[in-house]
Each structure stands twice: as structure tokens, then as C-alpha cells.
mmCIF file of C-alpha atoms in Angstrom:
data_model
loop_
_atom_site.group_PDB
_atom_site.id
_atom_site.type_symbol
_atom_site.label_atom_id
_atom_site.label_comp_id
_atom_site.label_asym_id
_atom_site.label_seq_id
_atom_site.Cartn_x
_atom_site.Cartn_y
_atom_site.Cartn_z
ATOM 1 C CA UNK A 14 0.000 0.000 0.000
ATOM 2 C CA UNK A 15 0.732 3.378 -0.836
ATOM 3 C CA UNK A 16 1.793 5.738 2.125
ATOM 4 C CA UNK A 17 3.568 9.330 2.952
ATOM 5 C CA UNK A 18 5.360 10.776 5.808
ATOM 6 C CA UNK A 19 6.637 14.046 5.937
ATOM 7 C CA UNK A 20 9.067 14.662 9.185
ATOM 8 C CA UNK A 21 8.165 18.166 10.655
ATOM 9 C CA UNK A 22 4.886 19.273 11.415
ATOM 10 C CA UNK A 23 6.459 22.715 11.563
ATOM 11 C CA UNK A 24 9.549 24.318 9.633
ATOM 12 C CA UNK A 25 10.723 27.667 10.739
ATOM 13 C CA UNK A 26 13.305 29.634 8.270
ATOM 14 C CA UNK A 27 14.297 33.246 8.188
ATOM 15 C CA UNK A 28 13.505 34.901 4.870
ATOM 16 C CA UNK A 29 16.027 34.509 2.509
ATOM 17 C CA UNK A 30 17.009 30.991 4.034
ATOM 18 C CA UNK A 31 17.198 28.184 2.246
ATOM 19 C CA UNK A 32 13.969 25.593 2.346
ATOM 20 C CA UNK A 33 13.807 22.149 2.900
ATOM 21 C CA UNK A 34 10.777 20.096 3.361
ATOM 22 C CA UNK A 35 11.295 16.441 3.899
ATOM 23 C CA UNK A 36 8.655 13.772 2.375
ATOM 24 C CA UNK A 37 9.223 9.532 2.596
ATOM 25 C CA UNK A 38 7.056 7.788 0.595
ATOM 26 C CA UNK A 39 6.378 3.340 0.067
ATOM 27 C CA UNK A 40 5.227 2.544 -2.912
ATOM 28 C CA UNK A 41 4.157 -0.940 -4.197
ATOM 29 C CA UNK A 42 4.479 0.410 -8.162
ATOM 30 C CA UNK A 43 6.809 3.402 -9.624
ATOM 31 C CA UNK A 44 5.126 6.476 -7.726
ATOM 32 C CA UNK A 45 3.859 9.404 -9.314
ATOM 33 C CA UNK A 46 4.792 11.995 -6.217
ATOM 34 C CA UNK A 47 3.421 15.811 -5.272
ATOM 35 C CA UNK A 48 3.281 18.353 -3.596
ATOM 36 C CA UNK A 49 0.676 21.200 -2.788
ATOM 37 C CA UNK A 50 0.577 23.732 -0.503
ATOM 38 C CA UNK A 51 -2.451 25.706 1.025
ATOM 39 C CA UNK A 52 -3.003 28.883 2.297
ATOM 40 C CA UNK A 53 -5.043 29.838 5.005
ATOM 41 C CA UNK A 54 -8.723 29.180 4.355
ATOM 42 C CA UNK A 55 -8.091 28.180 0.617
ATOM 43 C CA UNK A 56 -7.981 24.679 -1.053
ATOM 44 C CA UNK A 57 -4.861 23.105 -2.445
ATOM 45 C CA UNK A 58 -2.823 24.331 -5.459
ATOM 46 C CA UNK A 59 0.370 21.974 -7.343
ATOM 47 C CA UNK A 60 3.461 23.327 -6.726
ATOM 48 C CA UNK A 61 4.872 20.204 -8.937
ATOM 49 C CA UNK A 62 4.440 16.283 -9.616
ATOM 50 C CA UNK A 63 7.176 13.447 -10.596
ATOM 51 C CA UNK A 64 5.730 11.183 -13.215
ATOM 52 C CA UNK A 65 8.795 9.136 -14.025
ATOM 53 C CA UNK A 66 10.723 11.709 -16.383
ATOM 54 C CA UNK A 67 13.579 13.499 -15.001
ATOM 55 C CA UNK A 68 14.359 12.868 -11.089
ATOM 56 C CA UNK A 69 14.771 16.817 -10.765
ATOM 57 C CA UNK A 70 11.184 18.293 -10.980
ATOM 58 C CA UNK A 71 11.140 22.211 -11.235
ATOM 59 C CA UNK A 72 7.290 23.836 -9.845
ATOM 60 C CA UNK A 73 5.828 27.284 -9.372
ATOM 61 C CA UNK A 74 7.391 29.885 -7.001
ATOM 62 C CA UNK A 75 10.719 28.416 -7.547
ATOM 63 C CA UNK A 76 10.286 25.257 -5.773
ATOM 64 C CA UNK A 77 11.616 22.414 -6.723
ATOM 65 C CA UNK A 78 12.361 18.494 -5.763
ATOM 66 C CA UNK A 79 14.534 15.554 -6.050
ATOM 67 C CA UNK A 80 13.069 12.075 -6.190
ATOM 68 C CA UNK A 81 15.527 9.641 -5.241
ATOM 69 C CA UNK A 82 14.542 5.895 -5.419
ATOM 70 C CA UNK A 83 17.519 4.567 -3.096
ATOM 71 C CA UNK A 84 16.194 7.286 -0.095
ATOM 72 C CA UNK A 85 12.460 6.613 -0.996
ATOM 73 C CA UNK A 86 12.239 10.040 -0.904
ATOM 74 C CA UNK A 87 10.825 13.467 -2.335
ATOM 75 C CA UNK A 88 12.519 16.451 -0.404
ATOM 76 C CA UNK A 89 10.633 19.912 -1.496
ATOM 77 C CA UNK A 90 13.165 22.972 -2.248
ATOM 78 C CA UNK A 91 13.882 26.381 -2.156
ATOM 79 C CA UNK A 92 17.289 28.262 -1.693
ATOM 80 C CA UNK A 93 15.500 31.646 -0.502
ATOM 81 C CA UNK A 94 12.504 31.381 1.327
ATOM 82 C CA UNK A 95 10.005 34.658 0.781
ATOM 83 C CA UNK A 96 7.803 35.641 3.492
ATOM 84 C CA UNK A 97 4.687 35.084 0.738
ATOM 85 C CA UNK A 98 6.044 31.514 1.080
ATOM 86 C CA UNK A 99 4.313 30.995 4.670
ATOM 87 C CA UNK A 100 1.555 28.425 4.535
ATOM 88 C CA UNK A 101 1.193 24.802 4.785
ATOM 89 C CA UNK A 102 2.814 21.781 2.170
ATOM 90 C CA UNK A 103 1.362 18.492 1.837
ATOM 91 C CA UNK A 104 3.490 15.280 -0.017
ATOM 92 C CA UNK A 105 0.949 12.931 -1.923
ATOM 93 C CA UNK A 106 1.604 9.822 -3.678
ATOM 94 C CA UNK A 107 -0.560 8.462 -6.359
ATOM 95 C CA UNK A 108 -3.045 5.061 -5.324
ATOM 96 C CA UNK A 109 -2.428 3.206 -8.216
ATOM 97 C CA UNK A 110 0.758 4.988 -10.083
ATOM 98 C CA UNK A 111 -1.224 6.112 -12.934
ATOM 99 C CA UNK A 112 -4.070 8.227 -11.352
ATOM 100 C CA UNK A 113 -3.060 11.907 -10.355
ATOM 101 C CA UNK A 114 -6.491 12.009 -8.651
ATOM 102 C CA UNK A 115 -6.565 9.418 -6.199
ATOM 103 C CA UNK A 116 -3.484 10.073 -3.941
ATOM 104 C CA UNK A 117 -2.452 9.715 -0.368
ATOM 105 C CA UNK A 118 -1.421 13.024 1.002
ATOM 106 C CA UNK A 119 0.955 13.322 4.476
ATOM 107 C CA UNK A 120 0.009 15.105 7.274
ATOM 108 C CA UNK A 121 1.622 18.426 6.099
ATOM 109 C CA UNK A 122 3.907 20.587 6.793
ATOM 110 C CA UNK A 123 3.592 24.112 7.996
ATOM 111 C CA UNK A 124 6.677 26.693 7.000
ATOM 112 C CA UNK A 125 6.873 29.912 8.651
ATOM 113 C CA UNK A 126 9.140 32.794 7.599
ATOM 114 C CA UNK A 127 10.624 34.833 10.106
ATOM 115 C CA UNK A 128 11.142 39.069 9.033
ATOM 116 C CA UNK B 3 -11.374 30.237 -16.902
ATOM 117 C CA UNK B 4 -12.805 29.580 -13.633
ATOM 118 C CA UNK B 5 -12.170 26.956 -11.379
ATOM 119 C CA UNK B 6 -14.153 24.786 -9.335
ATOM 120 C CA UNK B 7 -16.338 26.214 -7.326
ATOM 121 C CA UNK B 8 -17.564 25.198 -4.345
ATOM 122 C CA UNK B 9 -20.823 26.237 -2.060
ATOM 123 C CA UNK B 10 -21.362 26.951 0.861
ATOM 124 C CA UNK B 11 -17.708 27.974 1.998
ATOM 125 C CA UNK B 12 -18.741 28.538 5.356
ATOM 126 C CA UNK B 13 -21.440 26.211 7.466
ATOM 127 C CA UNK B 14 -22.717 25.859 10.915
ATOM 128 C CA UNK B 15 -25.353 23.046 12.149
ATOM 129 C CA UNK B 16 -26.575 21.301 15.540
ATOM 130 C CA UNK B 17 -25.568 17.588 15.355
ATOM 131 C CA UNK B 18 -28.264 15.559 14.167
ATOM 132 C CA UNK B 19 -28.979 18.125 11.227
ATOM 133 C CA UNK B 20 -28.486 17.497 7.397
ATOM 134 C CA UNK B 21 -25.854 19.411 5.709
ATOM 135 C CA UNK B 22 -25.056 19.579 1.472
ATOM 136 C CA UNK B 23 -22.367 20.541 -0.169
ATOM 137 C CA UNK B 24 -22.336 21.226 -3.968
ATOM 138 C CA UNK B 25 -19.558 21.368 -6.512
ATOM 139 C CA UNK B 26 -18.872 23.027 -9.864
ATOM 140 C CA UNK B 27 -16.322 21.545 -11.745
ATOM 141 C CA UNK B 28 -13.799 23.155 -14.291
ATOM 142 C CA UNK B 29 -15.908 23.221 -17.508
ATOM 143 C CA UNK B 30 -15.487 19.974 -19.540
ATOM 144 C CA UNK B 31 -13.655 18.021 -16.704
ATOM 145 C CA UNK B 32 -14.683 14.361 -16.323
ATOM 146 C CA UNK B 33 -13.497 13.312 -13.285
ATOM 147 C CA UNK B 34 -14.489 15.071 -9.303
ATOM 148 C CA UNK B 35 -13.402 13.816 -6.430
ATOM 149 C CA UNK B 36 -14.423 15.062 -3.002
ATOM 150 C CA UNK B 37 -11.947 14.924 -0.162
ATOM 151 C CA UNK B 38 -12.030 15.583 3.789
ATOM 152 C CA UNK B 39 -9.560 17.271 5.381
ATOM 153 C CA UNK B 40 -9.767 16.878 9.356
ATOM 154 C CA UNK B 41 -8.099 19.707 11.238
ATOM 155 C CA UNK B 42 -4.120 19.240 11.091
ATOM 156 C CA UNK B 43 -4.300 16.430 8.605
ATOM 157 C CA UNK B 44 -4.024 15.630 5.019
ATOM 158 C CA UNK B 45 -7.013 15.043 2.540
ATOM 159 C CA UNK B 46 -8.970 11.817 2.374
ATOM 160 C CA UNK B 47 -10.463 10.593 -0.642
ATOM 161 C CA UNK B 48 -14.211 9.953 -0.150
ATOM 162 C CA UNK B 49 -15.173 9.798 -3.996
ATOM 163 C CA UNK B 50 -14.624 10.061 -6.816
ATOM 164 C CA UNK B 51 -16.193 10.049 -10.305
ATOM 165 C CA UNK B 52 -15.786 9.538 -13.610
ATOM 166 C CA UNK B 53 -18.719 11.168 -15.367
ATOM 167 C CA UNK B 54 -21.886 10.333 -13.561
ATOM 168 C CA UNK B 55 -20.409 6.961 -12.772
ATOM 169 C CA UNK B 56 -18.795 6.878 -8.829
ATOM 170 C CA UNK B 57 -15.669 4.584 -9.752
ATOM 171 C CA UNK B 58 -14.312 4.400 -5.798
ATOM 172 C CA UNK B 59 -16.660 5.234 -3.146
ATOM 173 C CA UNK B 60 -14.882 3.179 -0.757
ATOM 174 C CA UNK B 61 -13.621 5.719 2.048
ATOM 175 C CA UNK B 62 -17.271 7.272 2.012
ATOM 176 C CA UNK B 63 -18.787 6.178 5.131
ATOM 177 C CA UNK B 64 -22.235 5.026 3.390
ATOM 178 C CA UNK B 65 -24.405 4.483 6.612
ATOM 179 C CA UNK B 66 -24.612 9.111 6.779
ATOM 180 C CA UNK B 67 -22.926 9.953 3.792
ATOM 181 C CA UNK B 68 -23.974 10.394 0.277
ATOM 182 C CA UNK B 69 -23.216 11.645 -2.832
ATOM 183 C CA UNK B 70 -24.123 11.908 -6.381
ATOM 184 C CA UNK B 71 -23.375 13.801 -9.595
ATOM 185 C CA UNK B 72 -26.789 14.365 -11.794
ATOM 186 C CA UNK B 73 -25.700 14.815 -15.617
ATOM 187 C CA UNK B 74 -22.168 13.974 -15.098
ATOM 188 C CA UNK B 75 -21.179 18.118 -14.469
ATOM 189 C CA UNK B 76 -22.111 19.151 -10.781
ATOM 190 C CA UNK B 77 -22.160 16.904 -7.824
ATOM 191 C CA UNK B 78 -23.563 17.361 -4.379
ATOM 192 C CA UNK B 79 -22.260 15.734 -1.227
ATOM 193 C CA UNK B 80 -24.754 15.015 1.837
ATOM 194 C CA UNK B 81 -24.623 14.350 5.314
ATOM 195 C CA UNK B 82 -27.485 13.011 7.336
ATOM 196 C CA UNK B 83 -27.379 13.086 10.266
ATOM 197 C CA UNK B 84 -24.467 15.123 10.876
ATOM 198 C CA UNK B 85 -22.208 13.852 13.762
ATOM 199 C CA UNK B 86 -19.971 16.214 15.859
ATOM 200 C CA UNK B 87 -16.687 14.622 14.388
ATOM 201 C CA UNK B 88 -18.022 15.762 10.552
ATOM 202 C CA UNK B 89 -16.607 18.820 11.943
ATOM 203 C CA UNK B 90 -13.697 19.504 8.850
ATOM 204 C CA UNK B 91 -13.028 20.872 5.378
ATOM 205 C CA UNK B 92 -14.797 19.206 2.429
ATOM 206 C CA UNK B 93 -12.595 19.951 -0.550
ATOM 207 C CA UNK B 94 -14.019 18.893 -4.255
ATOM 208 C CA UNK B 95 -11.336 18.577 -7.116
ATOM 209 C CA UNK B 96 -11.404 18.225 -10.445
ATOM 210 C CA UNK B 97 -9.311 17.212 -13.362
ATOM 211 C CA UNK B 98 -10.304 16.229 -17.487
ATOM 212 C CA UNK B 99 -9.333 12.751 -16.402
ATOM 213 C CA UNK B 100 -8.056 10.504 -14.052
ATOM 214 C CA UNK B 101 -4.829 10.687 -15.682
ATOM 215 C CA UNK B 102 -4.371 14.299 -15.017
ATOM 216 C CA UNK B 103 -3.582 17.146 -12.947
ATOM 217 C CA UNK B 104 -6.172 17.891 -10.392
ATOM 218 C CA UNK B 105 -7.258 21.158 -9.556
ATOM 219 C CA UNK B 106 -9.401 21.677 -6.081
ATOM 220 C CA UNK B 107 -11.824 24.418 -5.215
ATOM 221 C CA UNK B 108 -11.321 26.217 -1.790
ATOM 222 C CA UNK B 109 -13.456 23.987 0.275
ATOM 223 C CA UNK B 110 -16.231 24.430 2.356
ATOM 224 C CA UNK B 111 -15.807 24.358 5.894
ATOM 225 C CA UNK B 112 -18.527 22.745 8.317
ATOM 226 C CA UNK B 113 -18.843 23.293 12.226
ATOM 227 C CA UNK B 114 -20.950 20.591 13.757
ATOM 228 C CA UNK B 115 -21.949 22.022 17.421
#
């Protein structure tokens, strides 16, 4: 079965720091991976999604993330966080490999940016 | 283009009352899926369709839940009778298949006091 765990309930960085959100995922087929994030009281928008092309996945807001097979994992990206960047990051993991519907999401991860 | 749209955002009920969501999909998207999102947690599938045609329904807790999706455009989720631990976020998302990239509306948020 398909799962996600993202160490960290809450990151804090100063702005202008660098960004690292961790994400381990088990797969029983090649994963398609994700990650959203969601600002207060809205729903969830991509950031970006691995579907098996290139490893190094580049998303919106200059994010980006590395999936590594050996590490089973999906570490989310940025080397200078912006205060706009506050809000909360879920990892997901497709059901069935195929589907970018039906996916497991973590537990999230909230970032806050220090002035 | 708009996005999906979701009503009410906002709703308040006494346990033991019926509550409905409804959904708007992107225009021309196939698939919807409605997900839960518990305070502090991730989203749970509950549904999701492919036209008019509920393909996995089996998170949705059938005994008080219920939804459908008339005409294979908007759907509308149901709760009766609500329970105080229905208290969460009810997110719908859509995408032009199963295949790809979903996109979710902001939710709609339900209180159960």
C-alpha cells in the first residue's frame, strides 16, 4: 500500500534561508509523487508532480524536488525562502501509479518565515 | 477560466442536522473527487467520479454519507445526520481525467456544534 510521511509538522526559516521540506514515501508500483501547498482558508494548489521523467522536478514559485529511489524520498526545495512563502505543504503519492487524482497526502507541513 | 467552485464555503449546524455541499467543476472536466480534510491532517479521498459513474466510493462512510453527480457536471455531497466529528473541510477537485492534474476548489468548511 501506498503511504507518505513528511518529518516536521512545523519548519521555521528566516527569509532569505534556504527551504527544505522532507517527504518519505512506500510505494508498491513506480510512484507518481506531489506536492501542494495551502493557504489559510483556501484549497490546495500543485506546486509540482514526478511522473517518471527526469528525477529533478522544477514547480511554481521556484520550488523544486529531487526524487531519489535509493532514499524513498521526495525532499521539497527552495534556496531563498520569501515571506509570501508561509503556509502549509502536503506530499501525496498516487493510489495506483497512474491516477493523479486518487493520492495519499501526508500530514503536512507548515513553513513559517521569520522578518 | 474559472475553477471549481464550491458552495457553501462557510457552514454551521446542531448535530443531528443534514448538511449539502455542492460542486462546480472546471468546464469539460470528467473526473471530481471530493476529499475531507480533518483539522491538522491531510485530505482523504471519499469519492470520486468519472462522469456520472462513482468509480471508488470506498472511504465514504455510506451508513450518513452520500453523494451523487446528476448529468455527469455538478455533484452534491450530503450528510445526514451530521455527527460532531463531521466537523472539517470538504474539498471537491477536479481534473479532465483521471490521468491528469487535479485542480481543487477552496473547500467548504462545516462546524458541527
Amino acid at each position: 500500500a501506498q503511504s507518505v510521511t513528511q518529518l516536521g509538522s512545523h519548519v521555521s526559516v528566516s527569509e532569505g534561508a534556504l527551504v527544505l521540506l522532507r517527504c518519505n514515501y512506500s510505494s508498491s508500483v513506480p510512484p507518481y509523487l506531489f506536492w501542494y501547498v495551502q493557504y489559510p482558508n483556501q484549497g490546495l494548489q500543485l506546486l509540482l508532480k514526478y511522473t517518471s521523467a527526469a528525477t529533478l522536478v522544477k514547480g511554481i514559485n521556484g520550488f523544486e524536488a529531487e526524487f531519489k529511489k535509493s532514499e524513498t524520498s521526495f525532499h521539497l526545495t527552495k534556496p531563498s525562502a520569501h515571506m509570501s512563502d508561509a503556509a502549509e505543504y502536503f506530499c501525496a503519492v498516487s493510489v495506483d501509479g497512474g491516477s493523479q487524482g486518487n493520492l495519499i497526502f501526508g500530514k503536512g507541513t507548515k513553513l513559517s518565515v521569520k522578518p | 477560466e474559472a475553477g471549481v467552485v464550491q458552495s457553501p464555503r462557510y457552514k454551521i449546524i446542531e448535530k443531528k442536522q443534514p448538511v449539502a455541499f455542492w460542486c462546480n467543476p472546471i468546464s469539460g472536466h470528467n473526473t471530481l473527487y471530493w476529499y475531507l480534510q480533518n483539522l491538522g491532517q491531510g485530505p482523504e479521498l471519499l469519492i470520486r467520479y468519472e462522469n456520472e459513474e462513482a468509480v471508488d466510493d470506498s472511504q465514504l462512510p455510506k451508513d450518513r454519507f452520500s453523494a451523487e453527480r446528476l448529468k455527469g457536471v455538478d455533484s452534491t455531497l450530503k450528510i445526514q445526520p451530521a455527527e460532531l466529528g463531521d466537523s472539517a473541510v470538504y474539498l471537491c477537485a477536479s481534473s479532465l481525467n483521471s490521468g491528469n492534474t487535479i485542480y481543487f476548489g477552496e473547500g467548504s468548511w462545516l462546524t458541527v456544534v
